[in-house]
GROMACS .gro file of C-alpha atoms in nm:
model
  452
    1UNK     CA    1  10.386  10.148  12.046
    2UNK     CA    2  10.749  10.194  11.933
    3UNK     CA    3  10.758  10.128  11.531
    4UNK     CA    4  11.063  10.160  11.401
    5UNK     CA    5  11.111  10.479  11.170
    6UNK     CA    6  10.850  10.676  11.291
    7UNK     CA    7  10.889  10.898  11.574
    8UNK     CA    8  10.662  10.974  11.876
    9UNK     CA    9  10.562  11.317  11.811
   10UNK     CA   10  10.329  11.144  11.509
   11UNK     CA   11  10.130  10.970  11.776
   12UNK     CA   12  10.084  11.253  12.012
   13UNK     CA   13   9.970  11.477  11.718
   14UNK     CA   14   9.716  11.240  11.530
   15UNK     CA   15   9.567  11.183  11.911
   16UNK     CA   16   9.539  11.523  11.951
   17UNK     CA   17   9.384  11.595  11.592
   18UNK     CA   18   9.108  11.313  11.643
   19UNK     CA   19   9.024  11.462  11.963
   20UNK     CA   20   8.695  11.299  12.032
   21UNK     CA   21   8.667  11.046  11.726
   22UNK     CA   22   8.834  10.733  11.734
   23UNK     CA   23   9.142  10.616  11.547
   24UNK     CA   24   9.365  10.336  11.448
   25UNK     CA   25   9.651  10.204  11.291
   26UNK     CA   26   9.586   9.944  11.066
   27UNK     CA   27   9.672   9.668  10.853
   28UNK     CA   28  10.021   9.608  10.711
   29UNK     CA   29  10.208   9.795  10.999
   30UNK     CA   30  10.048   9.626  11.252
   31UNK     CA   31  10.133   9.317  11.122
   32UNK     CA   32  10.445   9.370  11.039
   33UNK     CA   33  10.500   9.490  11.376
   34UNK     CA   34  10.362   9.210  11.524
   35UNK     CA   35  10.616   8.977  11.347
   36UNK     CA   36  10.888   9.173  11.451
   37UNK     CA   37  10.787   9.176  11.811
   38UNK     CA   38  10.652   8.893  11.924
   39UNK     CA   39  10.750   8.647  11.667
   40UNK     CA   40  11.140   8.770  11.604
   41UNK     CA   41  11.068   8.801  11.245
   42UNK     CA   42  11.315   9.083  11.067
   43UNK     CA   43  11.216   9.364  11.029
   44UNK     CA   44  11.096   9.431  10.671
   45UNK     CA   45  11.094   9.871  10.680
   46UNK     CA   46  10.816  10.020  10.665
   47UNK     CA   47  10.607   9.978  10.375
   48UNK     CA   48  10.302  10.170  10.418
   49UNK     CA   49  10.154  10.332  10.771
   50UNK     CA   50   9.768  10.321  10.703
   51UNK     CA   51   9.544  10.501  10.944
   52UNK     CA   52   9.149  10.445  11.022
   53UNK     CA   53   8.943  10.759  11.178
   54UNK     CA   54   8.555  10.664  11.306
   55UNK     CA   55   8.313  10.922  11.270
   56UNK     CA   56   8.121  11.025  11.538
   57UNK     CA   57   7.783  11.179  11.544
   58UNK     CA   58   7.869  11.515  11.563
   59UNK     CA   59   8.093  11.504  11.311
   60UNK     CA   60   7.795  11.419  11.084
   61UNK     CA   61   7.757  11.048  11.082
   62UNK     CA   62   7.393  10.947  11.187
   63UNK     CA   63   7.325  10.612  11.423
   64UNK     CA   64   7.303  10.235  11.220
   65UNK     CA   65   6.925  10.176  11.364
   66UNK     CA   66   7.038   9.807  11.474
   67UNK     CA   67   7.388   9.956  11.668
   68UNK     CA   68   7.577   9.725  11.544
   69UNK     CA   69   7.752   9.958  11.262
   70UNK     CA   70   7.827  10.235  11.446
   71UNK     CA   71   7.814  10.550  11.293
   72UNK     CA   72   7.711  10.513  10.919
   73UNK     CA   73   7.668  10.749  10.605
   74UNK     CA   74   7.717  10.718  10.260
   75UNK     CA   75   7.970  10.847  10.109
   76UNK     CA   76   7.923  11.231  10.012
   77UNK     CA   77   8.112  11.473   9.810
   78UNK     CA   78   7.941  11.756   9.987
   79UNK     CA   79   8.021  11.668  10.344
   80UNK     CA   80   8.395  11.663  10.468
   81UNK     CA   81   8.460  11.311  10.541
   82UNK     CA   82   8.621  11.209  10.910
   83UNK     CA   83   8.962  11.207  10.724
   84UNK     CA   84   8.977  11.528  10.587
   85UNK     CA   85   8.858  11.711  10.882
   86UNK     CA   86   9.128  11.483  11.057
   87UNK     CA   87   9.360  11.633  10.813
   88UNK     CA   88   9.212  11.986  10.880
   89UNK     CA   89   9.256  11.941  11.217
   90UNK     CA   90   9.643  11.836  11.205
   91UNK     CA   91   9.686  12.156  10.965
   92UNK     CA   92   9.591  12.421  11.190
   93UNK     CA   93   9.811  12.273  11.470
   94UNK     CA   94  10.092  12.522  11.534
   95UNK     CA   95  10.340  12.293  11.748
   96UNK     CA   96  10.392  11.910  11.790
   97UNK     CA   97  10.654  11.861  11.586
   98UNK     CA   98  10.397  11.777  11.252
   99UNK     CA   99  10.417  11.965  10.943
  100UNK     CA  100  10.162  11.869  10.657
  101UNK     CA  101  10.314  11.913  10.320
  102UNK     CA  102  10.069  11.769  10.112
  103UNK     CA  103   9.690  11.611  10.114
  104UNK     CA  104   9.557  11.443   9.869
  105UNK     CA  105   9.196  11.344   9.892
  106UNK     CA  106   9.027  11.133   9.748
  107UNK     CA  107   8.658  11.205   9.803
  108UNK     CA  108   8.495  10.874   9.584
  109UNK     CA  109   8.638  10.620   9.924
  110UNK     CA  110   8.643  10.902  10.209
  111UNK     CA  111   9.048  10.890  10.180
  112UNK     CA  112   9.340  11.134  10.217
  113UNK     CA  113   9.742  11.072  10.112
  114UNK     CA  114   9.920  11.264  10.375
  115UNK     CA  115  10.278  11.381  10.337
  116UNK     CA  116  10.441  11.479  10.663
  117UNK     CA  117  10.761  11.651  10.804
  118UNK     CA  118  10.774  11.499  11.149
  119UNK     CA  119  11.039  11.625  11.373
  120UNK     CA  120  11.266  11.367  11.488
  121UNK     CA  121  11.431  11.425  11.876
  122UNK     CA  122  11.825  11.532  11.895
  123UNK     CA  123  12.083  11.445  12.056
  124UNK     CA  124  12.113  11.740  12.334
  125UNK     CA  125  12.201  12.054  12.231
  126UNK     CA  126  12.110  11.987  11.875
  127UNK     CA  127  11.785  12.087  11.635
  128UNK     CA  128  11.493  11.810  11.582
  129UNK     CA  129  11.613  11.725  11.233
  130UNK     CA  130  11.203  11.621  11.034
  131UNK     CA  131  11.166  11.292  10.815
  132UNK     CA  132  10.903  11.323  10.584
  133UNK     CA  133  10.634  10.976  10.619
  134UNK     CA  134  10.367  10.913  10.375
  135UNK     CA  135  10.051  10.837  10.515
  136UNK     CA  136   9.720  10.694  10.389
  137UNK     CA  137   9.405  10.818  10.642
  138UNK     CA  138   9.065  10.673  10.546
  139UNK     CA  139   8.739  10.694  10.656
  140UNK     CA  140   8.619  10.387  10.869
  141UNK     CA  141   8.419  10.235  10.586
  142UNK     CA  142   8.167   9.925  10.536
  143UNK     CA  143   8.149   9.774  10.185
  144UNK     CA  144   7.912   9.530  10.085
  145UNK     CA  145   7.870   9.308   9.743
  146UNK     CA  146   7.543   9.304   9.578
  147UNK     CA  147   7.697   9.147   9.258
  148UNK     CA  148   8.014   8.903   9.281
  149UNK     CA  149   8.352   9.054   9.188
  150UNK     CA  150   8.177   9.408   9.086
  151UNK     CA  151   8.322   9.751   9.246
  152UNK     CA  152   8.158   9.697   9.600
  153UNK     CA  153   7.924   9.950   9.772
  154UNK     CA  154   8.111  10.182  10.031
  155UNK     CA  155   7.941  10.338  10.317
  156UNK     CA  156   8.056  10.521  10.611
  157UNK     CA  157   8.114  10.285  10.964
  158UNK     CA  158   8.271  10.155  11.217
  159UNK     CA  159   8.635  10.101  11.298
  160UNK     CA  160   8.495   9.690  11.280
  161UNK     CA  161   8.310   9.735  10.987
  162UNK     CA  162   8.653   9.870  10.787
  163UNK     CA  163   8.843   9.580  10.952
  164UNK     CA  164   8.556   9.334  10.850
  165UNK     CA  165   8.609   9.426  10.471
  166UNK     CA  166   8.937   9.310  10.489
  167UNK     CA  167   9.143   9.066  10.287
  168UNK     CA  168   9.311   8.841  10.518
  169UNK     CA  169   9.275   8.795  10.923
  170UNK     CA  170   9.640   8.874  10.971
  171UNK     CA  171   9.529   9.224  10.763
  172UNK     CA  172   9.245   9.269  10.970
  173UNK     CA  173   9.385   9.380  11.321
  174UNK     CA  174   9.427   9.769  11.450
  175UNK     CA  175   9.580   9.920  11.753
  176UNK     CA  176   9.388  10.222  11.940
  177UNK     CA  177   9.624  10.473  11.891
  178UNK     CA  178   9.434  10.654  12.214
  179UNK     CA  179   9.479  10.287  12.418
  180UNK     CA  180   9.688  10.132  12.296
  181UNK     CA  181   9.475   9.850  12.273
  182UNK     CA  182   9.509   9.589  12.016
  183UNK     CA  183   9.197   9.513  11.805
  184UNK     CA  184   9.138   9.186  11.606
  185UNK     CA  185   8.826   9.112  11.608
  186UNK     CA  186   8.886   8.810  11.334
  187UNK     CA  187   9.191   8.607  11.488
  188UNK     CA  188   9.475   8.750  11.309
  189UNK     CA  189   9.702   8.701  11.627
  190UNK     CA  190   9.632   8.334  11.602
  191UNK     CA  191   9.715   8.315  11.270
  192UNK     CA  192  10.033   8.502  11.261
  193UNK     CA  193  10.116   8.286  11.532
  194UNK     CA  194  10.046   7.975  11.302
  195UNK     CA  195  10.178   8.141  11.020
  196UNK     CA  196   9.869   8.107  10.812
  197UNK     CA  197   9.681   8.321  10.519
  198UNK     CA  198   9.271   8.281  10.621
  199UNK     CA  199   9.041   8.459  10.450
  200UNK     CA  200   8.783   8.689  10.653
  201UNK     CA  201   8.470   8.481  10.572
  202UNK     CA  202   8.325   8.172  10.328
  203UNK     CA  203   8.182   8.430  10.097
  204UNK     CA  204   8.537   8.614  10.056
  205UNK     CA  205   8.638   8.524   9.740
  206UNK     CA  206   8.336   8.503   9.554
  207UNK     CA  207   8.315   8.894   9.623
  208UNK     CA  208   8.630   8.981   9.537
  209UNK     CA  209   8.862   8.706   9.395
  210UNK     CA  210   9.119   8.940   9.365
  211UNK     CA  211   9.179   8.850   9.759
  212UNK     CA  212   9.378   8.538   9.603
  213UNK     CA  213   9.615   8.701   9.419
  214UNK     CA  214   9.708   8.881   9.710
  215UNK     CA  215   9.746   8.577   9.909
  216UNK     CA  216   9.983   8.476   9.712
  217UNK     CA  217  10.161   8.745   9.714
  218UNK     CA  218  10.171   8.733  10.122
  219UNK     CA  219  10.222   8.340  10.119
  220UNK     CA  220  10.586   8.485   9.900
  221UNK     CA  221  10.657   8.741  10.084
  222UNK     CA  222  10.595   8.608  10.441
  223UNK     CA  223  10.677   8.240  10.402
  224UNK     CA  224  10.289   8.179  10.530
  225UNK     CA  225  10.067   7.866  10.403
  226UNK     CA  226   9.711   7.939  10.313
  227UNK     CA  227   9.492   7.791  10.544
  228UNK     CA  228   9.286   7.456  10.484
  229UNK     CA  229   8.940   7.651  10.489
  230UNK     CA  230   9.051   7.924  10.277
  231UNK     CA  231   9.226   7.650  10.030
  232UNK     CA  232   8.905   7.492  10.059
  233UNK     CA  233   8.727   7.836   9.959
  234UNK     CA  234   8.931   7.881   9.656
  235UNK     CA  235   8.910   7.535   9.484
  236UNK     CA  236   8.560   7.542   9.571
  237UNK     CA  237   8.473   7.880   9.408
  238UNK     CA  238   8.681   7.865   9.151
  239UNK     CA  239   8.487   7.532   9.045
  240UNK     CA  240   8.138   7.719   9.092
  241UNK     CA  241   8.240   7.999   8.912
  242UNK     CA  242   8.004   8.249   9.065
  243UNK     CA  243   8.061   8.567   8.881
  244UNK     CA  244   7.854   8.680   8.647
  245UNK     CA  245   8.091   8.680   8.383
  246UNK     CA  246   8.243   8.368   8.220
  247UNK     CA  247   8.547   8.289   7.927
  248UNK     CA  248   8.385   8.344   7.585
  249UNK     CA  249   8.175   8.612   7.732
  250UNK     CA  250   8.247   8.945   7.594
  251UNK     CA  251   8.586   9.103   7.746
  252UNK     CA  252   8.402   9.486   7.798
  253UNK     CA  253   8.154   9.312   8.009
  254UNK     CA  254   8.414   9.142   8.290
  255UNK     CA  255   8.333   9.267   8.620
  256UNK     CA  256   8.586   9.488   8.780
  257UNK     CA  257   8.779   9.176   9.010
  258UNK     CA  258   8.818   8.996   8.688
  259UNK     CA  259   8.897   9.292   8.500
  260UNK     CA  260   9.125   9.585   8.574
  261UNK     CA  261   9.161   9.528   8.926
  262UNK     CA  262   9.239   9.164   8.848
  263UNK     CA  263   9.550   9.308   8.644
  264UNK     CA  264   9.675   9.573   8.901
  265UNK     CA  265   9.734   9.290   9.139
  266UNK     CA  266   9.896   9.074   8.905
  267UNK     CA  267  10.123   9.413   8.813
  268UNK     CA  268  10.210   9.432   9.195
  269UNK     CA  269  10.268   9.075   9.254
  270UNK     CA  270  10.505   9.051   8.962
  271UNK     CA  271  10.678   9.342   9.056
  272UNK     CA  272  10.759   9.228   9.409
  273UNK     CA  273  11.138   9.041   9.512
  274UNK     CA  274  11.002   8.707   9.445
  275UNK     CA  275  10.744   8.704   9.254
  276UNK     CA  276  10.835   8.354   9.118
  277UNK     CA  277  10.707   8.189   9.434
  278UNK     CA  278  10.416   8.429   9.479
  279UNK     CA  279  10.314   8.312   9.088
  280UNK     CA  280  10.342   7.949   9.174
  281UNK     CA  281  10.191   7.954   9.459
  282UNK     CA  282   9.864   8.074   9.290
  283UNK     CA  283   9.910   7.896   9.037
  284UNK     CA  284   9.888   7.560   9.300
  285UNK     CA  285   9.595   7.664   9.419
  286UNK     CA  286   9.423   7.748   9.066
  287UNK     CA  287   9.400   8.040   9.056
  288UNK     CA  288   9.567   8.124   8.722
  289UNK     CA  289   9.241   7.959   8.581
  290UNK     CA  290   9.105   8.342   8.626
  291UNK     CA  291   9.331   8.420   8.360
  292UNK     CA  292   9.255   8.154   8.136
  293UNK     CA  293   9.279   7.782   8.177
  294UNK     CA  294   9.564   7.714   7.917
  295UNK     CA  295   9.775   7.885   8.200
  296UNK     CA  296   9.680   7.714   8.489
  297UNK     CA  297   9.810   7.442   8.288
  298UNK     CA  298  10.134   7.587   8.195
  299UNK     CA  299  10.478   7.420   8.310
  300UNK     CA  300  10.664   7.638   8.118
  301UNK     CA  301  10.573   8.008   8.240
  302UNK     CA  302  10.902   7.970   8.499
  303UNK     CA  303  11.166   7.949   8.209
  304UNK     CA  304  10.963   8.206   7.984
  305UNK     CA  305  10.947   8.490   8.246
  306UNK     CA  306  11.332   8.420   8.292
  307UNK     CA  307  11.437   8.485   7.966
  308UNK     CA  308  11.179   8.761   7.901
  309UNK     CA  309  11.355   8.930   8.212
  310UNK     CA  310  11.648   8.870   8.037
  311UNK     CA  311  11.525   9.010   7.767
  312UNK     CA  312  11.363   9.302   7.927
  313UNK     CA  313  10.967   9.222   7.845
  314UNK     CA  314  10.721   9.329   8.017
  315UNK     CA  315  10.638   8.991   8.225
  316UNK     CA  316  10.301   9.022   8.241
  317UNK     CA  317  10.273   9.014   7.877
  318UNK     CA  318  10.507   8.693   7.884
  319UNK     CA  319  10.297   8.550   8.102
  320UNK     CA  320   9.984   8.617   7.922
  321UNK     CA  321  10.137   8.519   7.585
  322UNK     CA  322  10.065   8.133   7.641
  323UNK     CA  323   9.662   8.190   7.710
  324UNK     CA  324   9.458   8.024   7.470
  325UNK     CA  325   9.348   8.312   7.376
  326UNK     CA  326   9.579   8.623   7.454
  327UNK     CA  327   9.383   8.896   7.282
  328UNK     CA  328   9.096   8.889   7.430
  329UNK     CA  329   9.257   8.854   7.775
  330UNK     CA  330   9.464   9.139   7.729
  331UNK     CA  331   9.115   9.342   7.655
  332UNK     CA  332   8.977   9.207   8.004
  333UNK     CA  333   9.284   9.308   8.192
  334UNK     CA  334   9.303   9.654   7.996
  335UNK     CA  335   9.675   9.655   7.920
  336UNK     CA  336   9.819   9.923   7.796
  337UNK     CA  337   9.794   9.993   7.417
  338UNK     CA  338  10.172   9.892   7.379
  339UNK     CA  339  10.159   9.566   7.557
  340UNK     CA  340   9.841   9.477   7.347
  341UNK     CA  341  10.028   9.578   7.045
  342UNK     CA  342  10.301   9.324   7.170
  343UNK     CA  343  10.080   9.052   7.218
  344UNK     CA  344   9.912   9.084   6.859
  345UNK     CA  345  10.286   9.093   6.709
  346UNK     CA  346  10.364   8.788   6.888
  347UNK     CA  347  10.056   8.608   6.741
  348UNK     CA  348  10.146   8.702   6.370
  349UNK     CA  349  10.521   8.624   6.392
  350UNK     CA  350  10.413   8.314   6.592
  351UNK     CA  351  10.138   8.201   6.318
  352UNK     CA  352  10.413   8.253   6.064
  353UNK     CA  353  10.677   8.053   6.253
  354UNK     CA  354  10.446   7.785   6.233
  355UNK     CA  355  10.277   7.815   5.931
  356UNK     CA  356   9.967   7.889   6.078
  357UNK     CA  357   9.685   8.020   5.878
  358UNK     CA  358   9.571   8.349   5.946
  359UNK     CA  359   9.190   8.345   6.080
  360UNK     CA  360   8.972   8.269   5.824
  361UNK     CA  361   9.238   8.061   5.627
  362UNK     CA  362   9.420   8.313   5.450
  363UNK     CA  363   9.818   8.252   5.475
  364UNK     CA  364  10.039   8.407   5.740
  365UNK     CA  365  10.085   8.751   5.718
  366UNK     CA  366  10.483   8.717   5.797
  367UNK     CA  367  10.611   8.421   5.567
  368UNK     CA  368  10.928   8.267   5.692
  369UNK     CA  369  10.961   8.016   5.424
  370UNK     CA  370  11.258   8.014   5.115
  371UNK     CA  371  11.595   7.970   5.197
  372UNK     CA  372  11.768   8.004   5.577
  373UNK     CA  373  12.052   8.324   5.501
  374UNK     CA  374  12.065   8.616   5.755
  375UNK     CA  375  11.987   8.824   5.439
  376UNK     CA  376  11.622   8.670   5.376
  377UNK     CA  377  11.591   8.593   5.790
  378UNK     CA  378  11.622   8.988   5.826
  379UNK     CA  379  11.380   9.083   5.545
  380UNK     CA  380  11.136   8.804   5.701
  381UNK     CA  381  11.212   8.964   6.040
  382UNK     CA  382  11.170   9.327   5.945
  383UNK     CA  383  10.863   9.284   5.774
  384UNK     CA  384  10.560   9.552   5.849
  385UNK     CA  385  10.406   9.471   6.151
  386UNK     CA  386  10.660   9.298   6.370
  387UNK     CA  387  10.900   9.440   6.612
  388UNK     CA  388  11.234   9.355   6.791
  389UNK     CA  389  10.990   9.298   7.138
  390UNK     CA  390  10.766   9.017   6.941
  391UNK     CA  391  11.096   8.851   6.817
  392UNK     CA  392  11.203   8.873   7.192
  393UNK     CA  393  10.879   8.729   7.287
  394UNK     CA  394  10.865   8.439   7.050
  395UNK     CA  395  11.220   8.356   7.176
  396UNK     CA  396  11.115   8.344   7.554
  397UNK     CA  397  10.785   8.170   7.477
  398UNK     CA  398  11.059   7.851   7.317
  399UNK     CA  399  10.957   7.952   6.915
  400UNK     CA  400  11.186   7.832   6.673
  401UNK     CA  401  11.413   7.808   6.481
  402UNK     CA  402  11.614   7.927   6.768
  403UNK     CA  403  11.924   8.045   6.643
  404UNK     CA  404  11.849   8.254   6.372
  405UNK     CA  405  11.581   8.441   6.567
  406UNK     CA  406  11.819   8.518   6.869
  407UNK     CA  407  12.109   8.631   6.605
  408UNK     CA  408  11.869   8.862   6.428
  409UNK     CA  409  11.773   9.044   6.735
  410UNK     CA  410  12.115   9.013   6.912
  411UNK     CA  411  12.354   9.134   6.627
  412UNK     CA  412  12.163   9.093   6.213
  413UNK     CA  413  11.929   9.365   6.256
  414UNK     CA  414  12.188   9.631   6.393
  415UNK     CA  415  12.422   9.600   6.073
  416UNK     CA  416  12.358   9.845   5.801
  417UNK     CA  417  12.490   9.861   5.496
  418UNK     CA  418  12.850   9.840   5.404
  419UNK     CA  419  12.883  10.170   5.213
  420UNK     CA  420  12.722  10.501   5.348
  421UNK     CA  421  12.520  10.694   5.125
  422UNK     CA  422  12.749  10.965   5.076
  423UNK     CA  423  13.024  10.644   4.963
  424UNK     CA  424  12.777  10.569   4.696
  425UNK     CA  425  12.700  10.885   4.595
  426UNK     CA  426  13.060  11.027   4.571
  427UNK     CA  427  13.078  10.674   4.344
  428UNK     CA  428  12.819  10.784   4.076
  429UNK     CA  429  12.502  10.681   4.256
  430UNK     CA  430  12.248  10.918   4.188
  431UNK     CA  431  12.009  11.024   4.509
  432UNK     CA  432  11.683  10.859   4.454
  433UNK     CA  433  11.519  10.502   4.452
  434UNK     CA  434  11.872  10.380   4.289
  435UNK     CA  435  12.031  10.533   4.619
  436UNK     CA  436  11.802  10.309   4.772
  437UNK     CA  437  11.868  10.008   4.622
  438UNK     CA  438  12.230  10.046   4.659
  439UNK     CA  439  12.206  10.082   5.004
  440UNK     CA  440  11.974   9.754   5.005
  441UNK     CA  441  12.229   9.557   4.828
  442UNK     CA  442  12.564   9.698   5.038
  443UNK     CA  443  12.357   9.560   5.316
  444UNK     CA  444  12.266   9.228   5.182
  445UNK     CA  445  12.639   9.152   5.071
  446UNK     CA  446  12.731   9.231   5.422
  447UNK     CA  447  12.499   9.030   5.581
  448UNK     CA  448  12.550   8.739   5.335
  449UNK     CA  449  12.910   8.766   5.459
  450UNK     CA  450  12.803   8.667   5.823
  451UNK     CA  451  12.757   8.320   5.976
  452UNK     CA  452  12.433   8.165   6.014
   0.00000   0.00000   0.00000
């Protein structure tokens, strides 16, 4: 197999280093691949190169008693797992044309990060002039879910039983790297072919509902519909709701899909070239009602994400700032401290905007009323407790009044006073709180000099 950007002399070496165990090249490379050469797709560079490695029995596995599994084990921090003795292996080689520069295992899943120096051929006469690749090498590995959307259960297996755990068919196919041979044991030819997203099995998304998000993300990225029987699956669970967990519940209890792995895949799709379609595309098939069903509702998240990228904002946190509740979502998804902070801003300015009472009737904490001036807009504005972000926010999420919000955070609250303090000292102000309070007033005559 010729993939473009990655020279021979990898093959030959990782054959070599397996020696008797069995490994692959899987998932997005293959695909990608695929697309390129059989279906004339351009070719999108090479995002990741993920390898499999199969234990074998003497390299400590033991025999699944039905055969079907292969070689199984759990996973064991005091027994080298088929990666890192893979990785061992392609150390100690002294020619090939493969340096390793780095490993980084990560004993918990039976993986390794491999950095490589991998000498490229030149033109005659020359030196083989190395590109470094990054690798991922894992463990053939079977996961199962005894609870829906927790953290599943990883053992040791076959080369099938890592493909099985897969998220989507067209992510579920390997070549042989000692064949050749192409392995796709769940139809992901077919559906590249058709150019459709199909989950692995009916039970897919109830253990791991992240696999949507993801979809969508591929459905973007691709230009690939999600097939009938996996739009089927998602309406379908998403009615049931057959997680353990539901909205009210507390947010410490969420399991992990719903939770913090929920949010890195919203991270990644968001962060991807066009993550616009990838966002409406799960939202059309519901699946913003994980986040909270005042979103899977929302028409207006398209113009709120544009101006919060124009207004540099985090747009996860725009996104999240329509839920019914935003709080307690942001304590599911475990955002960072700032982007919680954000959200909680956004909520006070937002209750004081509207006059809202503060939970449990008191008045708003921010109060906007008395007359419009860029003077009293600045000291509502600059109040304890709010920030230039939550202004930014309120503005993206369509708050008003408009104008003087976007003025304050565009031009008001960058104008200081007229005077300096050393001006006002040199003219008989004495350093104190009367330094102070010049230096208030200099600033309010300046800004009472601007236009609203």
């Amino acid at each position: 197999m010729k993939l473009p950007g990655v020279p021979p002399a990898l093959w030959s070496a990782l054959r070599e280093a397996a020696g008797t165990e069995r490994i692959a090249l899987v998932g997005g490379a293959v695909r990608d691949w695929m697309l390129h050469h059989q279906h004339l797709d351009p070719w999108r560079g090479l995002v990741d190169l993920d390898l499999v490695i199969e234990a074998s029995a003497r390299g400590g596995g033991s025999r699944d008693p039905e055969g079907s599994r292969g070689w199984v084990d759990t996973l064991s921090p005091s027994r080298p797992s088929p990666a890192w003795r893979l990785v061992e292996r392609l150390s100690s080689r002294a020619a090939g044309g493969v340096t390793v520069r780095a490993a980084r295992p990560h004993g918990q899943y039976g993986t390794v990060e491999l950095e490589l120096d991998v000498d490229v051929p030149a033109a005659e006469g020359g030196s083989p002039a190395p590109i470094r690749l990054l690798l991922d090498v894992a463990s053939a590995r079977g996961e199962s879910y005894p609870v829906p959307a927790a953290n599943p259960v990883v053992t040791f297996g076959a080369l099938n039983d890592d493909l099985a755990r897969r998220d989507l068919t067209i992510n579920a196919m390997a070549i042989d790297l000692a064949t050749g041979t192409l392995l796709d044991p769940h139809g992901g030819a077919a559906d590249l072919e058709g150019r459709l997203l199909r989950f692995l099995h009916p039970q897919s998304l109830r253990d791991d509902p992240t696999r949507l998000v993801r979809a969508a993300r591929y459905a973007a990225r691709l230009g690939f519909a999600l097939a009938p029987d996996s739009l089927d699956q998602a309406v379908e669970t998403l009615a049931a709701w057959p997680w353990p967990w539901r909205p009210g519940d507390p947010p410490a209890l969420a399991p992990a899909a719903l939770g913090t792995r929920l949010r890195r895949e919203l991270e990644l799709l968001v962060e991807q070239e066009n993550w616009r379609l990838a966002l409406a595309r799960l939202q059309d098939w519901g699946g913003l009602r994980m986040l909270d069903p005042a979103l899977q509702e929302d028409q207006r998240w398209p113009r709120r994400l544009r101006w919060a990228e124009r207004l540099r904002l985090p747009p996860l946190v725009a996104l999240l700032a329509a839920a019914r509740h935003p709080l307690p979502l942001a304590e599911r998804l475990q955002l960072p401290h700032r982007h919680h902070k954000l959200l909680a801003q956004f909520l006070t300015l937002r209750r004081a905007l509207r006059r809202e009472p503060e939970d449990g009737g008191a008045p708003p904490a921010a109060d906007v009323r008395g007359p419009d001036t860029p003077w009293t807009w600045c000291q509502r504005l600059e109040a304890p407790g709010l920030s230039p972000s939550a202004v930014a926010l309120a503005l993206a999420c369509g708050l008003g009044p408009r104008r003087p919000l976007l003025r304050w955070l565009l031009r008001w609250r960058h104008l200081g006073p007229a005077c300096s303090s050393q001006e006002l000292i040199a003219a008989g102000v004495a350093p104190g709180p009367a330094l102070g309070a010049a230096l208030r007033r200099s600033r309010q005559e300046r800004l009472e000099r601007e236009r609203f």
